[in-house]
Amino acid sequence: MAIIIDEKNKLFHLQSEKTSYILGFLKEDFPVHLYWGNRLEATPDFNQLLIVPYRWPRSFSAVDAITDEGDRVSRDNLPIEFSTFGNSDLRMPCFHARYKDGSTVSRFSYKGHKVYNGKKPLEGLPATYVEDDSEAQSLEITLTDDLTGVSIILQYTVFEKYNAITRSYRCENNGNDRITIERALSATLDFKKCDFDMIQASGAWGRERYAQRAPLMKGDMNVWSARGASSGVHNPFFALVSKDATETNGSAYGFNLVYSGNFIAGATVDPYNATRAYIGINPFNFSWQLEAGKSFQTPEVVMIHSGEGIGEMSRRFHRLYRNRLVTSKYKNEERSALINNWEATYFDFNEDKIVSIAQKAQKGGIKLFVLDDGWFGKRDDDTSSLGDWFVDKAKLPNGIDGLCNKINALGMKFGLWFEPEMISPVSKLYEAHPDWCIHVKDRERTLSRNQLTLDLSRDDVCDYIIESVNAVLDSANIEYVKWDMNRNMSNVGSALLDSEHQGEFYHRYILGLYKVLGAITSAHPNVLFESCSGGGGRFDPGMLYYMPQTWTSDNTDALARLSIQHGTSLCYPYCTMGAHVSVVPNHQVQRVTPFSMRGNVAMPGQFGYELDVTKLNEEDFSQIREQVGFYEKYGSVFHRGDLFRLKNPEDGNITALEFISEDKNTVIVMLYSMQGLANSPVEYINLQGLEKGAVYKKTQNGEMWSADTLMNVGIPFLTDFDYKNKVWIFEKQ
Ligand code: DGJ
């Protein structure tokens, strides 16, 4: 049983194979957080879990209660499970609401709880799920504010085998009056100490999700987005790790929000060296009018603890996401290597050019062709036509259907690019519906990449997107969709929301987006969807729920990609990362790297090419067949196996990744060096996670290696030349 309840003492112990999470109630009234970490076999006594904080009175702390033992209790000094404003806890709250009389004081106390097997979906929001009710247990605890009649239903699920806990809550307004929710984070989580480093993944276009690590100090440290998307600037992920944490040792607590819009995620260290971690919808520019009888659901936060280092934290996220977050039927299928024409042609193509690229690619063994931006309206550059999802017959005289048939005749599948959330001011759609874009009346409509964002908080706009995209998908044998989104929101407002509801805009947009994605993907279950946002500008679990892969970055330079893919892998598995080989000099950074390096860097991801194969020299072209063959043979090791980050790009000249297949029989090590070193020292690469006592055969030369030797002695790697890259494959004997 994953949830053990001590009814008498109101202790809730959420136990997975390797972790425990315990919460309880002080004076059967308000919820306190008692423990999260390595698995505890038995539930300790309440007093052992909470003995210190509330027995030491502190100056300036207001007192909420006196315990039976006579202790004066201030919530400010306690690890709180559900934090609100208006009591003695003066730290950043999880929930904050304004009531009819203008007051913002809430007081929630325990009303009841229920436990059930499995996990319920969250209304209107993507979330992790179970395939069988035996995989997880869920707990719902109801807290009520008797004065207002507002209830909070805390929602927990523990995935026993995945060692994951998810949290969210639903706010139900069972009172008589409307309330205004001004802050609805998904969770705050109090630690009794502060000696943590924070790890997060931040960047910008072309350098998304570079891993950052810094110590916490007194005060606040967070990442956030007010861009209308999770964004490539920050990601809704962070981890608090012990000072000694490495890939293989120490303790790591990871938080990741299943949400694609504005978020905040961080931690505050209080005066007494306790830490409050928090994550949820960004309260900046957010408010929600909750009418009597209505409820508000917060997005889900996935929480992973590992007592075995940062690497194991990542692997736990990866296993959960590839199995119980992604919903697409492709989650368990190996996907074809593809070729995309974006960097090959940009907007400058016609049917002949596209077919010639596909013909050549087919000779390299590639089985999927993706037609990128520029096929619709009159789009010869980025100044027009978004929203007009009608084929440009000047470029494609036989329509999408005609082109698709020609690609299919080559034995290849056909995929198509869309950017459905956008509208160009120069478009038929804008002529017909100038108020369909995000805007504030009488203010300028700021362009980014010459485009505006459609207002997905409106039902009519969502319906238009669903109908127009579905119509194209139904018009031809389209088996893959790249769903792009190339700007952030500015000058935000909706023509349909009144002044009291404008604060709901960002969240309503995301709810609209999820409705649209749900409708289109469920109407086309056989289409493989890839999400994209000017590269990896919306790489988050919310999008992965609907679309099993995300274009990781527009930066296809091999070296830059090592860092981008590394930061992304902190919580997202390689099977979710679109990764392509492009030409050199690289279009984003002008660097020249060997074809093999570009291939091997992209190989563990959802692999493909983004170049004009008709212009490749024979030597490079001949590598395509080899690379595609390798990918077809070993893709499942990268995509279903476990990742061990042996050496990370931020730590030095070598990056080394090890993948162990799901059946544990195949081990692949990918090695990359950035700089050649004359007269180079030998670097020893120590493998991880092998089966004790097992023997592995290196398939390339038949050498036999014991697991012991591979893990403790290591294998030598010489970094004598720039961009030296190697792949070692071992089969367990
Ligand atoms: C941004 C994407 O990341 C690119 O791959 C490409 O699809 C362009 N948009 C097209 O406009």
XYZ file of C-alpha atoms and ligand atoms in Angstrom:
744
model
C 0.000 0.000 0.000
C 1.467 3.336 -1.014
C -0.479 5.510 1.396
C -0.330 4.593 5.050
C -2.632 6.506 7.332
C -2.364 6.771 11.070
C -5.980 7.783 11.620
C -5.586 8.453 15.309
C -2.740 10.886 14.911
C -3.816 12.130 11.448
C -0.513 11.181 9.835
C -0.420 10.508 6.088
C 2.614 8.589 4.881
C 3.005 8.484 1.094
C 5.467 5.704 0.524
C 7.058 4.692 -2.760
C 9.676 2.026 -3.348
C 12.499 4.399 -2.469
C 10.936 7.481 -0.919
C 8.613 8.629 1.837
C 6.566 11.790 2.149
C 4.702 12.487 5.378
C 2.235 15.148 6.342
C 0.100 15.533 9.407
C -2.122 17.892 11.316
C -1.306 19.961 14.320
C -4.142 19.849 16.789
C -6.123 18.060 14.045
C -6.451 21.447 12.495
C -3.878 22.720 10.065
C -1.637 20.612 7.858
C 2.064 20.447 8.588
C 4.739 18.964 6.389
C 6.727 16.379 8.280
C 9.145 14.576 5.993
C 10.235 13.999 2.411
C 13.254 11.895 1.581
C 14.542 8.327 1.562
C 11.916 5.700 2.306
C 11.016 5.162 5.946
C 9.813 1.637 6.544
C 7.585 2.626 9.447
C 5.798 5.886 10.131
C 7.618 7.680 12.951
C 5.873 9.279 15.863
C 4.513 12.771 15.165
C 6.677 14.297 17.877
C 9.801 12.756 16.438
C 9.019 14.336 13.109
C 8.144 17.787 14.397
C 9.810 18.113 17.748
C 12.015 21.138 17.139
C 10.329 24.064 15.432
C 7.255 24.817 17.432
C 8.666 24.230 20.884
C 11.139 27.099 20.505
C 9.171 30.330 20.679
C 10.554 33.130 18.556
C 10.279 36.870 18.898
C 7.872 38.578 16.540
C 5.960 35.373 15.844
C 2.223 35.614 16.236
C 0.619 32.702 18.072
C -2.170 30.683 16.478
C -2.718 27.955 19.014
C -1.554 26.442 22.253
C -0.900 22.712 22.199
C -2.162 20.319 24.861
C 1.346 20.425 26.284
C 1.112 24.188 26.591
C 3.385 25.069 23.654
C 2.596 28.331 21.913
C 2.338 27.613 18.232
C 3.234 29.991 15.473
C 2.814 28.743 11.940
C 5.697 30.993 10.982
C 8.001 28.509 12.719
C 6.450 25.373 11.310
C 6.848 23.437 8.106
C 3.402 24.030 6.611
C 1.835 21.688 4.093
C -0.686 24.150 2.673
C 0.292 27.757 3.297
C -2.154 30.627 3.151
C -2.079 34.270 4.070
C -3.859 35.646 7.082
C -2.494 33.586 9.936
C 0.808 33.629 11.761
C 2.728 32.219 8.759
C 4.146 35.334 7.139
C 6.148 33.613 4.423
C 5.146 33.409 0.755
C 1.797 31.630 0.668
C 0.567 28.951 -1.681
C -2.927 30.403 -1.820
C -4.216 33.924 -1.422
C -7.763 35.153 -2.016
C -9.729 38.354 -1.611
C -13.206 38.017 -0.146
C -16.381 40.067 -0.579
C -15.492 42.438 2.271
C -12.077 43.094 0.756
C -10.232 41.076 3.397
C -7.565 38.541 2.452
C -7.440 36.468 5.610
C -8.128 32.758 5.174
C -8.238 30.013 7.759
C -8.499 26.500 6.435
C -8.878 23.554 8.734
C -9.209 19.823 8.260
C -12.642 18.498 7.271
C -11.956 15.044 5.897
C -9.916 12.893 3.557
C -10.232 9.999 1.172
C -7.808 7.564 -0.390
C -8.313 5.665 -3.616
C -6.345 3.495 -5.996
C -5.269 5.080 -9.271
C -5.418 8.730 -10.204
C -8.160 10.981 -11.528
C -7.554 13.344 -14.448
C -7.408 17.057 -13.660
C -10.234 19.008 -15.220
C -9.032 20.926 -18.275
C -5.359 20.371 -17.523
C -2.746 17.856 -18.621
C -1.346 15.620 -15.885
C 0.424 12.351 -15.274
C -1.879 9.346 -15.325
C -2.100 5.647 -14.542
C -2.816 2.824 -16.970
C -3.847 0.543 -14.175
C -5.248 1.583 -10.808
C -2.737 -0.592 -8.996
C 0.159 1.641 -10.119
C -0.580 4.526 -7.835
C -2.632 5.626 -4.879
C -4.184 9.026 -4.436
C -5.110 11.022 -1.388
C -7.515 13.927 -1.214
C -7.679 16.046 1.910
C -10.436 18.598 2.322
C -9.728 21.803 4.192
C -12.463 24.361 4.726
C -12.612 27.967 5.781
C -15.802 27.984 7.849
C -16.282 31.732 7.588
C -16.337 31.872 3.772
C -17.372 28.322 2.940
C -14.405 27.988 0.596
C -12.785 24.559 0.490
C -9.385 23.409 -0.693
C -9.071 19.817 -1.835
C -5.393 18.880 -1.638
C -4.650 16.246 -4.286
C -1.711 13.851 -3.923
C -0.724 10.812 -5.922
C 2.149 8.510 -5.146
C 3.510 6.425 -8.028
C 5.103 3.584 -6.117
C 7.449 2.218 -8.772
C 8.297 5.553 -10.363
C 9.166 7.076 -6.994
C 7.189 10.157 -7.870
C 4.679 12.247 -6.002
C 2.318 14.640 -7.693
C 0.521 17.496 -6.002
C -2.167 19.982 -6.970
C -5.374 21.238 -5.419
C -8.848 22.308 -6.300
C -10.424 25.355 -4.726
C -14.201 24.988 -4.397
C -16.268 28.016 -3.626
C -19.086 26.562 -1.555
C -19.898 29.933 -0.029
C -22.509 32.425 -1.154
C -20.216 35.084 -2.592
C -17.725 35.374 -5.372
C -14.094 35.349 -4.284
C -11.040 36.631 -6.147
C -8.125 34.227 -6.160
C -4.964 36.288 -6.357
C -2.455 33.527 -5.940
C -2.913 29.841 -6.613
C 0.463 28.140 -6.606
C 0.330 24.387 -6.985
C 2.451 23.654 -3.938
C 4.729 25.055 -1.325
C 7.016 22.626 0.412
C 8.895 23.426 3.612
C 12.285 21.962 4.444
C 13.669 22.271 7.946
C 17.100 23.310 6.639
C 18.641 25.529 3.981
C 21.978 24.011 3.016
C 20.911 23.406 -0.575
C 22.083 24.405 -4.002
C 19.417 25.267 -6.529
C 19.699 23.787 -10.008
C 17.581 25.181 -12.812
C 17.667 25.383 -16.594
C 17.638 28.832 -18.187
C 18.681 30.578 -21.368
C 17.165 32.244 -24.398
C 16.390 31.523 -28.041
C 19.216 29.397 -29.438
C 20.617 28.576 -25.984
C 17.669 27.170 -24.112
C 17.923 25.368 -20.785
C 21.577 25.694 -19.841
C 21.967 24.075 -16.429
C 22.659 26.578 -13.634
C 23.666 25.758 -10.080
C 24.031 28.161 -7.158
C 23.715 27.997 -3.375
C 20.562 29.210 -1.678
C 21.007 32.130 0.654
C 18.725 34.103 2.919
C 15.882 35.511 0.887
C 14.337 34.433 -2.327
C 15.653 32.752 -5.466
C 13.389 31.836 -8.346
C 12.762 31.431 -12.047
C 9.587 32.640 -13.646
C 7.815 33.536 -16.823
C 5.383 36.343 -17.589
C 5.725 35.709 -21.325
C 2.505 33.772 -21.813
C 4.519 30.589 -22.337
C 6.761 28.540 -20.103
C 9.500 29.954 -22.367
C 13.085 29.254 -23.322
C 14.266 31.880 -20.869
C 13.360 29.837 -17.814
C 11.843 26.392 -17.478
C 9.208 25.385 -14.915
C 11.738 23.063 -13.317
C 14.147 23.380 -10.446
C 15.885 21.105 -8.010
C 17.177 21.646 -4.518
C 20.226 19.476 -3.997
C 22.509 18.861 -1.060
C 25.844 20.679 -1.202
C 27.660 17.414 -1.881
C 25.253 16.289 -4.594
C 26.820 15.016 -7.787
C 25.397 12.878 -10.569
C 25.908 9.803 -8.396
C 25.763 10.988 -4.780
C 23.792 13.163 -2.466
C 20.244 14.173 -2.209
C 18.148 15.896 -4.880
C 14.580 17.196 -4.793
C 13.162 18.015 -8.228
C 10.013 20.026 -8.977
C 8.446 20.326 -12.413
C 5.149 22.016 -13.242
C 2.871 20.385 -15.787
C 1.940 23.709 -17.320
C 2.837 25.682 -20.459
C 2.092 29.250 -19.393
C 3.279 31.824 -16.871
C 4.832 30.170 -13.864
C 6.987 30.857 -10.857
C 9.294 28.307 -9.248
C 11.807 28.840 -6.505
C 12.716 28.817 -2.852
C 12.926 31.206 0.075
C 15.211 30.763 3.046
C 13.657 32.158 6.222
C 15.332 33.750 9.256
C 15.577 30.399 11.010
C 17.277 28.601 8.118
C 14.191 26.792 6.954
C 13.478 26.693 3.221
C 10.148 27.067 1.491
C 10.122 25.719 -2.058
C 7.227 26.847 -4.234
C 5.955 26.318 -7.749
C 2.809 27.167 -9.669
C 1.032 29.660 -11.896
C 2.793 33.018 -11.736
C 0.745 35.261 -9.422
C 2.054 38.323 -11.282
C -0.764 39.626 -13.479
C -3.034 36.806 -12.350
C -6.404 36.906 -10.656
C -9.406 34.642 -10.963
C -13.006 35.437 -10.134
C -14.434 32.312 -8.570
C -18.202 32.489 -8.488
C -20.180 30.702 -5.785
C -20.593 27.050 -6.727
C -17.533 27.024 -9.039
C -14.092 25.503 -8.621
C -10.560 26.301 -9.717
C -8.017 23.597 -10.448
C -4.291 24.278 -10.085
C -1.823 22.579 -12.442
C 0.038 19.536 -11.237
C 3.558 19.607 -9.869
C 5.644 16.476 -10.233
C 8.028 16.027 -7.328
C 10.907 13.590 -7.396
C 13.353 12.878 -4.613
C 16.540 10.922 -5.087
C 18.944 10.012 -2.326
C 21.289 8.664 -4.994
C 22.362 11.844 -6.735
C 21.111 14.131 -9.449
C 21.402 11.461 -12.150
C 18.875 9.236 -10.414
C 16.527 12.189 -9.940
C 16.614 12.723 -13.703
C 16.088 9.036 -14.449
C 13.013 8.988 -12.206
C 11.562 11.964 -14.061
C 12.418 10.311 -17.384
C 10.765 6.978 -16.543
C 7.610 8.657 -15.325
C 7.364 11.029 -18.277
C 7.919 8.562 -21.059
C 5.452 6.104 -19.531
C 2.856 8.138 -17.647
C 2.903 11.689 -18.994
C 3.072 11.382 -22.756
C -0.290 10.171 -24.012
C 0.429 9.750 -27.713
C 0.408 6.220 -29.087
C 3.958 6.964 -30.264
C 5.259 6.980 -26.725
C 6.240 3.329 -27.080
C 7.072 3.380 -30.774
C 10.361 4.080 -32.417
C 9.881 7.024 -34.763
C 11.452 7.311 -38.205
C 14.458 9.519 -38.809
C 13.128 12.541 -40.665
C 14.257 15.265 -43.002
C 12.949 18.809 -42.631
C 13.415 21.471 -45.310
C 13.651 24.574 -43.053
C 17.402 25.153 -43.073
C 17.579 23.725 -46.596
C 15.252 26.206 -48.266
C 13.717 28.517 -45.679
C 10.748 30.090 -47.538
C 12.253 29.625 -50.975
C 10.897 26.350 -52.375
C 8.491 24.852 -54.861
C 7.178 21.355 -55.392
C 10.104 20.284 -57.573
C 12.656 21.407 -55.028
C 10.868 19.630 -52.196
C 10.501 16.425 -54.177
C 14.171 16.514 -55.173
C 15.217 16.775 -51.505
C 12.870 13.946 -50.571
C 14.121 11.735 -53.404
C 17.712 12.115 -52.316
C 16.841 11.700 -48.632
C 15.000 8.504 -49.438
C 18.234 7.128 -50.897
C 19.835 7.775 -47.516
C 17.198 5.617 -45.837
C 15.140 8.493 -44.411
C 11.458 7.621 -44.154
C 9.718 10.858 -43.194
C 9.725 14.213 -44.967
C 8.539 17.321 -43.101
C 7.528 20.441 -45.013
C 8.211 23.476 -42.827
C 7.001 27.077 -42.884
C 5.923 28.794 -46.139
C 3.417 26.422 -47.790
C 0.235 28.474 -47.148
C -1.327 31.857 -47.979
C 1.285 34.017 -49.707
C 4.119 33.397 -47.335
C 7.431 34.094 -49.020
C 8.896 35.537 -45.855
C 7.709 35.993 -42.279
C 5.623 39.110 -42.937
C 2.306 37.512 -43.859
C -0.326 34.771 -43.970
C -0.338 33.178 -40.508
C -3.917 32.105 -39.948
C -4.608 31.469 -43.648
C -4.205 27.708 -43.661
C -4.790 27.312 -47.406
C -2.093 25.970 -49.670
C -0.117 28.424 -51.831
C -0.702 27.009 -55.314
C 2.077 29.180 -56.739
C 4.556 27.040 -54.782
C 2.631 23.782 -54.647
C 0.396 23.627 -57.745
C -0.838 20.144 -56.833
C -1.748 21.164 -53.336
C -0.651 19.500 -50.110
C -2.438 16.382 -51.246
C -0.536 16.263 -54.531
C 2.823 16.799 -52.842
C 1.990 14.308 -50.133
C 1.159 11.673 -52.753
C 4.531 12.204 -54.417
C 6.346 11.837 -51.097
C 4.300 8.747 -50.235
C 5.141 7.283 -53.653
C 8.793 7.401 -52.597
C 7.899 5.172 -49.661
C 8.154 8.105 -47.262
C 5.690 9.573 -44.813
C 4.725 13.206 -45.077
C 4.651 15.811 -42.284
C 3.569 19.437 -42.199
C 4.375 22.596 -40.202
C 1.711 24.831 -38.653
C 1.757 27.826 -36.367
C -1.911 27.772 -35.383
C -1.818 30.156 -32.411
C -0.683 33.094 -34.558
C -2.123 35.653 -36.935
C -0.299 37.935 -39.378
C -1.723 41.457 -39.726
C -1.288 40.811 -43.438
C -3.681 37.900 -43.799
C -7.232 37.144 -44.834
C -7.946 36.053 -41.281
C -6.926 39.444 -39.893
C -9.022 41.252 -42.503
C -12.033 39.236 -41.361
C -11.332 39.236 -37.610
C -9.095 42.103 -36.480
C -10.247 41.610 -32.878
C -9.208 37.954 -32.714
C -5.674 38.792 -31.659
C -4.453 39.525 -28.161
C -4.695 43.285 -27.740
C -5.801 46.138 -25.520
C -8.381 48.468 -27.041
C -6.883 51.724 -28.362
C -3.329 50.598 -27.687
C -0.725 49.568 -30.221
C -0.520 45.911 -31.148
C 3.144 45.108 -30.742
C 4.545 42.818 -33.388
C 7.160 40.185 -32.864
C 8.445 38.410 -35.968
C 5.783 40.517 -37.741
C 2.969 38.613 -36.102
C 0.322 38.806 -33.411
C -0.974 36.068 -31.131
C -4.505 34.799 -31.486
C -6.677 35.134 -28.403
C -7.152 31.532 -27.319
C -9.200 32.611 -24.315
C -12.040 32.955 -26.871
C -14.099 29.937 -27.864
C -14.638 31.204 -31.423
C -10.879 31.498 -31.964
C -10.268 28.021 -30.552
C -13.003 26.641 -32.816
C -11.432 28.295 -35.852
C -8.050 26.748 -35.071
C -9.540 23.304 -34.514
C -11.562 23.461 -37.740
C -8.857 24.919 -39.961
C -6.063 22.614 -38.783
C -8.316 19.552 -38.860
C -9.415 20.444 -42.392
C -5.820 20.432 -43.642
C -4.997 17.224 -41.749
C -8.037 15.536 -43.241
C -7.218 16.703 -46.758
C -4.122 14.559 -47.261
C -2.192 11.669 -45.791
C -0.369 13.815 -43.238
C 1.311 11.630 -40.643
C 3.346 14.177 -38.707
C 2.706 17.727 -37.524
C 5.208 20.279 -36.294
C 3.242 22.746 -34.131
C 5.231 25.963 -33.870
C 4.735 29.135 -31.782
C 7.151 31.933 -32.550
C 6.561 34.793 -30.199
C 5.761 35.671 -26.608
C 2.764 37.740 -25.605
C 2.881 41.487 -25.201
C 0.242 44.223 -24.778
C -1.953 41.555 -23.305
C -5.719 41.792 -23.220
C -8.791 40.129 -24.636
C -11.656 41.855 -26.439
C -14.156 39.544 -24.744
C -13.095 39.784 -21.116
C -14.535 42.562 -18.957
C -12.345 44.577 -16.630
C -12.865 42.213 -13.703
C -11.801 39.189 -15.704
C -8.749 40.483 -17.608
C -6.530 39.033 -14.858
C -7.658 35.592 -15.994
C -6.367 36.063 -19.501
C -3.067 34.157 -19.397
C -4.550 31.121 -17.701
C -7.625 31.157 -19.943
C -5.292 31.207 -22.949
C -3.525 28.068 -21.707
C -6.843 26.346 -20.961
C -7.909 27.255 -24.515
C -4.642 25.940 -25.902
C -5.059 22.635 -24.054
C -8.627 22.354 -25.337
C -7.403 22.901 -28.896
C -4.506 20.461 -28.538
C -6.792 17.853 -27.005
C -9.339 18.213 -29.800
C -6.829 18.068 -32.662
C -4.597 15.319 -31.301
C -7.506 13.102 -30.302
C -9.120 13.545 -33.719
C -5.812 12.386 -35.260
C -4.423 9.689 -32.968
C -2.202 8.316 -35.735
C -0.459 11.598 -36.415
C 2.868 12.124 -34.664
C 2.907 15.650 -33.213
C 6.016 17.637 -32.377
C 5.674 20.860 -30.453
C 8.020 23.730 -31.101
C 8.311 27.351 -30.102
C 10.967 29.141 -32.090
C 13.075 26.143 -31.127
C 12.638 25.060 -27.513
C 10.649 28.031 -26.233
C 7.877 25.912 -24.722
C 9.543 22.679 -23.673
C 7.433 21.629 -20.715
C 5.431 18.647 -19.431
C 2.120 20.282 -20.373
C 3.018 20.206 -24.063
C 4.510 16.710 -23.786
C 1.209 15.391 -22.503
C -0.325 16.156 -25.929
C 2.744 15.911 -28.143
C 5.379 13.280 -27.401
C 8.341 15.318 -28.626
C 9.493 18.931 -28.693
C 11.941 20.642 -31.057
C 14.726 21.248 -28.568
C 16.319 24.351 -30.066
C 16.765 26.180 -33.348
C 20.455 26.006 -32.566
C 21.638 22.864 -34.359
C 25.343 23.438 -33.724
C 26.718 20.222 -32.227
C 28.577 21.859 -29.344
C 25.785 24.201 -28.364
C 23.401 21.265 -28.533
C 25.482 19.279 -26.020
C 24.764 21.934 -23.396
C 21.151 22.451 -24.438
C 20.390 18.738 -24.420
C 22.220 18.319 -21.130
C 20.136 20.990 -19.368
C 16.980 19.617 -20.955
C 17.805 16.120 -19.693
C 17.676 17.297 -16.071
C 14.045 16.304 -16.146
C 13.019 15.541 -19.756
C 14.042 12.245 -21.384
C 15.937 12.124 -24.668
C 12.931 10.526 -26.381
C 11.171 13.896 -26.064
C 13.955 15.924 -27.718
C 13.831 16.629 -31.454
C 17.477 16.699 -32.628
C 18.714 17.215 -36.211
C 21.915 17.244 -38.209
C 22.392 20.471 -40.181
C 25.039 21.880 -42.519
C 28.267 23.650 -41.672
C 29.216 26.397 -41.238
C 26.336 26.136 -38.811
C 23.582 28.676 -39.527
C 23.293 29.820 -35.914
C 26.913 30.069 -34.744
C 28.971 29.561 -37.925
C 30.958 26.716 -36.358
C 32.282 23.855 -38.472
C 32.063 20.412 -36.892
C 32.434 17.017 -38.572
C 29.326 15.269 -39.915
C 29.923 12.379 -37.523
C 29.938 14.733 -34.520
C 26.685 16.339 -35.619
C 25.167 12.893 -36.135
C 26.307 11.540 -32.792
C 25.104 14.577 -30.870
C 21.639 14.358 -32.452
C 21.506 10.546 -32.323
C 20.002 9.993 -28.837
C 17.142 12.404 -29.511
C 14.293 12.106 -32.019
C 16.742 12.070 -34.865
C 16.623 13.795 -38.209
C 18.221 16.092 -40.775
C 17.619 19.721 -41.514
C 19.658 20.429 -44.636
C 19.635 20.240 -48.413
C 20.763 16.670 -49.043
C 21.010 17.382 -52.764
C 23.953 19.669 -52.025
C 25.870 17.356 -49.689
C 29.206 15.924 -50.800
C 29.350 12.162 -51.274
C 31.420 11.568 -48.158
C 28.884 13.248 -45.870
C 25.932 11.772 -47.739
C 27.284 8.270 -47.323
C 27.209 8.778 -43.545
C 23.459 9.401 -43.627
C 22.661 5.796 -44.456
C 24.974 4.616 -41.671
C 23.546 7.039 -39.151
C 19.940 6.213 -40.024
C 20.759 2.494 -39.844
C 22.362 2.946 -36.428
C 19.391 4.976 -35.239
C 16.930 2.352 -36.423
C 18.884 -0.371 -34.672
C 19.625 1.366 -31.373
C 17.016 4.142 -31.088
C 15.093 2.195 -28.464
C 18.157 2.087 -26.196
C 18.256 5.884 -26.154
C 14.525 6.306 -25.959
C 13.416 3.576 -23.561
C 16.660 3.053 -21.680
C 18.160 4.806 -18.674
C 20.504 7.758 -19.083
C 23.678 8.083 -17.039
C 25.455 11.407 -17.499
C 29.084 10.368 -17.101
C 30.604 13.744 -17.947
C 28.721 16.958 -18.479
C 29.559 19.735 -20.931
C 29.702 22.339 -18.173
C 32.439 20.388 -16.393
C 35.157 20.286 -19.009
C 36.291 19.280 -22.443
C 34.502 15.939 -22.610
C 30.833 15.072 -22.575
C 30.016 11.401 -22.054
C 26.549 9.879 -21.977
C 25.702 6.288 -21.214
C 22.392 4.647 -22.051
C 21.394 1.238 -20.658
C 18.587 -0.459 -22.544
C 15.321 -1.294 -20.834
C 16.223 -5.009 -20.768
C 19.683 -4.015 -19.382
C 21.450 -5.996 -22.109
C 22.761 -3.189 -24.300
C 24.914 -0.313 -23.136
C 25.800 2.585 -25.421
C 28.350 5.217 -24.510
C 28.415 8.441 -26.535
C 31.636 10.421 -26.208
C 32.329 13.909 -27.451
C 35.326 16.149 -26.998
C 35.174 19.824 -27.796
C 38.798 20.795 -28.109
C 41.685 18.759 -29.371
C 44.690 18.784 -27.088
C 48.092 18.263 -28.643
C 49.931 15.470 -26.908
C 46.679 14.881 -25.090
C 46.351 13.197 -21.703
C 44.215 10.085 -21.584
C 40.798 10.522 -20.031
C 39.296 7.505 -18.315
C 35.557 7.129 -18.662
C 33.946 5.196 -15.818
C 30.616 3.612 -16.636
C 27.707 3.500 -14.207
C 24.707 1.358 -13.386
C 26.022 -1.955 -14.780
C 25.017 -5.278 -13.354
C 27.448 -6.396 -10.664
C 29.465 -9.424 -11.745
C 28.293 -9.227 -15.375
C 30.591 -9.335 -18.385
C 30.069 -7.043 -21.379
C 31.332 -7.509 -24.908
C 32.366 -4.385 -26.776
C 30.675 -5.094 -30.084
C 33.036 -3.047 -32.235
C 36.109 -5.169 -31.442
C 34.887 -8.174 -29.440
C 36.761 -7.168 -26.261
C 35.337 -8.569 -23.036
C 35.017 -6.218 -20.094
C 33.797 -6.955 -16.623
C 31.254 -4.577 -15.098
C 33.780 -3.975 -12.330
C 36.478 -2.862 -14.707
C 34.146 -0.682 -16.747
C 32.836 1.068 -13.660
C 35.973 1.295 -11.519
C 38.929 1.422 -13.879
C 37.167 2.999 -16.832
C 37.976 3.036 -20.526
C 40.558 5.371 -21.998
C 39.476 8.112 -24.409
C 42.060 10.238 -26.184
C 41.059 13.807 -26.997
C 43.789 14.562 -29.479
C 41.601 16.266 -32.107
C 38.831 18.828 -32.049
C 35.332 17.341 -31.949
C 36.563 13.807 -31.574
C 33.493 11.675 -31.024
C 33.024 8.001 -30.435
C 30.274 5.515 -29.808
C 30.968 2.403 -27.754
C 28.440 -0.390 -27.699
C 28.511 -3.174 -25.123
C 26.321 -6.242 -25.012
C 25.883 -8.089 -21.753
C 27.050 -11.704 -22.050
C 10.892 28.293 -35.708
C 11.219 26.832 -35.663
O 11.913 26.523 -34.499
C 12.005 26.467 -36.901
O 12.407 25.145 -36.836
C 11.154 26.736 -38.112
O 10.052 25.874 -38.104
C 10.719 28.177 -38.128
N 10.122 28.575 -36.893
C 9.764 28.429 -39.259
O 9.250 29.674 -39.238
